[in-house]
Amino acid sequence: MADWNPGAYLQYTDERSRPFGELVARVPGTPATVVDLGCGPGHLTAVLRARWPEARVTGVDSSPAMIEQARASDPGTEYVLADLATDRHTADVVTSNAALQWVPGHRDLLPALADRAARTFAFQVPGNHDAPSHLLLREVAARAPYAEVVGAVERRATADPDEYLEILARPGWTVDAWETTYTHVLQGPDPVLRWISATGAQPVLHALEAADPALRARFEAEYGAALREAYPERPYGTPLAFRRVFAVATRTP
């Protein structure tokens, strides 16, 4: 996959940031150090600063474009280019917002990631892999001529709260796991297409673009029409239901 596009990702900053604010609000205590895994373009550092103004924050991301954007917009914070699965930063609190679903086998990594936190490990991942937006992505991508380029589109499934609880609930830890479905009201033309084009559809779109920009444009037209039918515009905007799964694992005294 080509690199991420920070500008496209930041189109819906408020909607994408809200779950992270609700995640860190459930983290107890006042940490001195925080590591944010999958920090993206650095826009969530403000959420961490508002929660813990005195903490030293380190952002980690595997995207050069995202790290470059983060360093430019927030030069006072340390941002590190590294793979989330192999990075070894430790802190009082380790957080991750909508990033671990991109890490192969992320369930198996969770205990080790939690162990890097002296106090609390907290993360949020999308739980909408079977929503119409993703079902249609897989369905349209499986049609000719797109399938010849992109192959089978992975169902990038995350776990339910009870599974994350089972993984993280070990001796010496307490775990709070839950889910929330947000109904975002998006504005403008083809808002669901613009939303998913910056995130879940990126691998498909990049593959098509690399093969033939005209093929990507054709796919976006076909996929966009399917999304408009699945998510019809209302007088007040286009509602998008988005399920997210949260877990906060805290060491017991």
Coordinates of C-alpha atoms in Angstrom, one line a residue:
M1 CA 0.0 0.0 0.0
A2 CA 1.2 3.6 -0.7
D3 CA 1.6 6.0 2.1
W4 CA -1.4 7.6 3.9
N5 CA -2.8 11.0 3.0
P6 CA -2.9 13.2 6.1
G7 CA -5.1 15.8 4.4
A8 CA -7.8 13.3 3.4
Y9 CA -7.7 11.7 6.9
L10 CA -8.2 15.0 8.6
Q11 CA -11.4 15.9 6.7
Y12 CA -13.5 14.5 9.6
T13 CA -11.3 15.4 12.5
D14 CA -14.1 15.9 15.0
E15 CA -15.8 12.6 14.3
R16 CA -12.6 10.6 14.2
S17 CA -11.3 12.2 17.4
R18 CA -14.4 11.8 19.6
P19 CA -13.8 8.1 20.4
F20 CA -10.2 8.8 21.6
G21 CA -11.5 11.5 23.9
E22 CA -13.9 9.0 25.5
L23 CA -11.2 6.4 25.7
V24 CA -8.6 8.5 27.6
A25 CA -11.4 9.8 29.9
R26 CA -11.6 6.2 31.3
V27 CA -7.9 6.0 32.0
P28 CA -7.2 6.5 35.7
G29 CA -4.5 8.5 37.4
T30 CA -2.0 11.2 36.3
P31 CA 0.8 9.7 34.2
A32 CA 4.1 11.4 33.7
T33 CA 4.7 9.7 30.3
V34 CA 2.4 8.7 27.5
V35 CA 3.1 6.8 24.3
D36 CA 0.4 7.0 21.5
L37 CA 0.8 4.1 19.0
G38 CA -0.5 5.0 15.6
C39 CA -0.5 8.7 16.3
G40 CA -1.3 9.6 12.7
P41 CA -0.9 13.3 11.9
G42 CA -0.6 14.3 15.5
H43 CA -4.1 15.8 15.8
L44 CA -4.9 13.7 18.9
T45 CA -2.0 15.0 21.0
A46 CA -4.3 17.9 21.9
V47 CA -6.7 15.3 23.5
L48 CA -3.8 13.9 25.5
R49 CA -2.7 17.3 26.6
A50 CA -6.2 18.3 27.7
R51 CA -6.3 15.1 29.8
W52 CA -2.8 15.2 31.2
P53 CA -1.2 18.7 30.7
E54 CA 2.1 17.8 32.4
A55 CA 2.7 14.5 30.7
R56 CA 5.5 13.9 28.2
V57 CA 3.9 12.5 25.1
T58 CA 5.6 10.4 22.4
G59 CA 3.7 9.7 19.2
V60 CA 4.6 6.6 17.1
D61 CA 3.4 5.8 13.6
S62 CA 4.6 3.7 10.7
S63 CA 3.6 6.3 8.0
P64 CA 6.3 8.7 6.9
A65 CA 3.7 11.1 5.7
M66 CA 1.8 11.1 8.9
I67 CA 4.9 11.6 11.0
E68 CA 6.1 14.4 8.8
Q69 CA 2.7 16.1 9.2
A70 CA 2.7 15.6 13.0
R71 CA 6.2 17.0 13.4
A72 CA 5.3 20.1 11.3
S73 CA 2.0 20.8 13.1
D74 CA 3.2 20.0 16.6
P75 CA 7.0 20.5 16.9
G76 CA 6.9 20.4 20.7
T77 CA 6.1 16.7 20.8
E78 CA 8.4 13.8 20.0
Y79 CA 7.2 11.8 17.0
V80 CA 8.9 8.5 16.0
L81 CA 8.7 6.6 12.8
A82 CA 8.4 2.9 13.7
D83 CA 6.3 -0.2 13.2
L84 CA 3.7 -0.6 15.9
A85 CA 4.3 -4.3 16.2
T86 CA 8.0 -4.0 16.9
D87 CA 8.4 -0.6 18.5
R88 CA 9.7 -0.8 22.1
H89 CA 8.7 2.5 23.7
T90 CA 7.4 2.2 27.2
A91 CA 5.5 4.7 29.3
D92 CA 3.1 5.0 32.3
V93 CA 0.2 5.0 29.8
V94 CA 0.2 3.4 26.3
T95 CA -2.7 4.4 24.0
S96 CA -3.8 3.5 20.5
N97 CA -6.6 5.0 18.5
A98 CA -8.0 3.2 15.4
A99 CA -4.6 1.7 14.5
L100 CA -4.2 -1.8 15.8
Q101 CA -6.7 -3.2 13.2
W102 CA -3.9 -2.6 10.6
V103 CA -1.4 -4.7 12.5
P104 CA -1.5 -8.4 11.4
G105 CA -2.3 -10.6 14.3
H106 CA -3.0 -7.7 16.6
R107 CA -4.8 -9.9 19.2
D108 CA -1.6 -11.9 19.8
L109 CA 0.3 -8.7 20.4
L110 CA -2.0 -7.2 23.0
P111 CA -0.4 -8.7 26.2
A112 CA 3.1 -7.6 25.1
L113 CA 1.8 -4.1 24.3
A114 CA 0.1 -3.9 27.6
D115 CA 3.3 -5.0 29.4
R116 CA 5.0 -1.9 27.9
A117 CA 2.6 0.3 30.1
A118 CA 3.7 0.8 33.7
R119 CA 0.1 1.7 34.6
T120 CA -2.5 1.5 31.8
F121 CA -2.8 0.2 28.2
A122 CA -5.9 1.7 26.4
F123 CA -7.0 1.3 22.8
Q124 CA -9.9 1.7 20.5
V125 CA -10.5 -0.1 17.2
P126 CA -13.3 0.1 14.6
G127 CA -15.9 -2.7 14.9
N128 CA -17.7 -2.0 11.6
H129 CA -16.1 -4.6 9.3
D130 CA -19.6 -5.9 8.5
A131 CA -21.2 -2.5 8.0
P132 CA -22.6 -1.7 4.5
S133 CA -19.6 0.5 3.7
H134 CA -17.2 -2.5 4.1
L135 CA -19.5 -5.1 2.7
L136 CA -19.9 -3.0 -0.5
L137 CA -16.1 -2.4 -0.7
R138 CA -15.5 -6.1 -0.8
E139 CA -18.4 -6.7 -3.1
V140 CA -17.5 -4.1 -5.7
A141 CA -13.8 -4.9 -5.5
A142 CA -14.6 -8.5 -6.3
R143 CA -16.1 -7.6 -9.7
A144 CA -14.2 -7.5 -13.0
P145 CA -12.0 -5.8 -13.8
Y146 CA -11.1 -4.7 -10.3
A147 CA -10.6 -8.1 -8.9
E148 CA -7.8 -8.8 -11.3
V149 CA -5.8 -5.9 -9.8
V150 CA -6.7 -6.0 -6.1
G151 CA -7.4 -9.7 -5.5
A152 CA -9.5 -10.7 -2.5
V153 CA -10.1 -7.7 -0.1
E154 CA -9.3 -8.7 3.4
R155 CA -12.0 -8.6 6.0
R156 CA -10.0 -6.7 8.5
A157 CA -12.0 -7.9 11.5
T158 CA -11.4 -6.8 15.1
A159 CA -12.7 -8.5 18.2
D160 CA -15.7 -7.9 20.4
P161 CA -15.3 -6.4 23.9
D162 CA -15.6 -9.8 25.6
E163 CA -12.7 -11.2 23.5
Y164 CA -10.4 -8.3 24.3
L165 CA -11.4 -8.8 28.0
E166 CA -10.4 -12.4 27.8
I167 CA -7.1 -11.6 26.2
L168 CA -6.1 -8.8 28.7
A169 CA -7.6 -10.0 32.0
R170 CA -4.5 -11.5 33.6
P171 CA -3.3 -11.7 37.2
G172 CA -2.3 -8.2 38.2
W173 CA -4.6 -6.4 35.8
T174 CA -8.2 -5.1 35.7
V175 CA -9.9 -4.6 32.3
D176 CA -12.7 -2.3 31.2
A177 CA -14.0 -3.3 27.8
W178 CA -17.0 -1.9 25.9
E179 CA -18.4 -0.8 22.6
T180 CA -20.2 2.3 21.3
T181 CA -22.0 2.9 18.0
Y182 CA -21.7 6.5 16.9
T183 CA -24.2 8.0 14.4
H184 CA -22.2 10.6 12.6
V185 CA -24.0 13.1 10.4
L186 CA -21.8 13.9 7.5
Q187 CA -22.2 16.8 5.1
G188 CA -21.4 17.4 1.4
P189 CA -21.4 15.2 -1.7
D190 CA -20.5 11.5 -1.3
P191 CA -19.4 11.9 2.3
V192 CA -19.3 8.2 3.1
L193 CA -17.0 7.6 0.1
R194 CA -14.8 10.5 1.2
W195 CA -14.7 9.1 4.8
I196 CA -13.8 5.5 3.8
S197 CA -11.4 6.6 1.0
A198 CA -9.2 8.1 3.6
T199 CA -9.1 4.9 5.7
G200 CA -10.5 1.4 5.1
A201 CA -10.6 1.7 1.3
Q202 CA -7.0 2.9 1.0
P203 CA -5.4 -0.4 0.0
V204 CA -7.9 -1.0 -2.8
L205 CA -7.7 2.6 -4.1
H206 CA -3.9 2.6 -4.0
A207 CA -3.7 -0.7 -5.9
L208 CA -6.1 0.6 -8.6
E209 CA -4.3 3.9 -8.9
A210 CA -1.0 2.2 -9.4
A211 CA -2.4 0.0 -12.1
D212 CA -4.5 2.7 -13.9
P213 CA -5.8 6.0 -12.6
A214 CA -8.8 5.6 -14.9
L215 CA -9.6 2.2 -13.3
R216 CA -9.6 3.8 -9.9
A217 CA -12.0 6.6 -11.1
R218 CA -14.3 3.9 -12.5
F219 CA -14.2 2.0 -9.2
E220 CA -14.9 5.1 -7.2
A221 CA -17.9 5.9 -9.4
E222 CA -19.4 2.4 -9.0
Y223 CA -18.6 2.2 -5.3
G224 CA -19.9 5.7 -4.6
A225 CA -23.2 4.9 -6.3
A226 CA -23.6 1.8 -4.1
L227 CA -22.7 3.9 -1.0
R228 CA -25.3 6.6 -1.8
E229 CA -28.0 3.9 -2.0
A230 CA -26.9 2.3 1.3
Y231 CA -26.4 5.7 3.0
P232 CA -29.1 8.0 1.6
E233 CA -28.7 11.7 2.1
R234 CA -31.3 13.3 4.5
P235 CA -32.4 16.9 4.7
Y236 CA -29.9 17.3 7.7
G237 CA -27.0 15.4 6.1
T238 CA -26.0 11.8 5.6
P239 CA -26.0 9.6 8.8
L240 CA -23.2 7.1 9.1
A241 CA -23.4 4.5 11.9
F242 CA -19.9 3.6 13.1
R243 CA -19.3 0.9 15.8
R244 CA -16.1 1.1 17.8
V245 CA -14.7 -1.2 20.4
F246 CA -12.7 0.0 23.5
A247 CA -10.5 -1.6 26.1
V248 CA -8.6 -0.2 29.1
A249 CA -6.3 -2.5 30.9
T250 CA -4.9 -1.2 34.2
R251 CA -2.3 -2.7 36.5
T252 CA -3.7 -3.4 40.0
P253 CA -1.7 -2.1 43.0

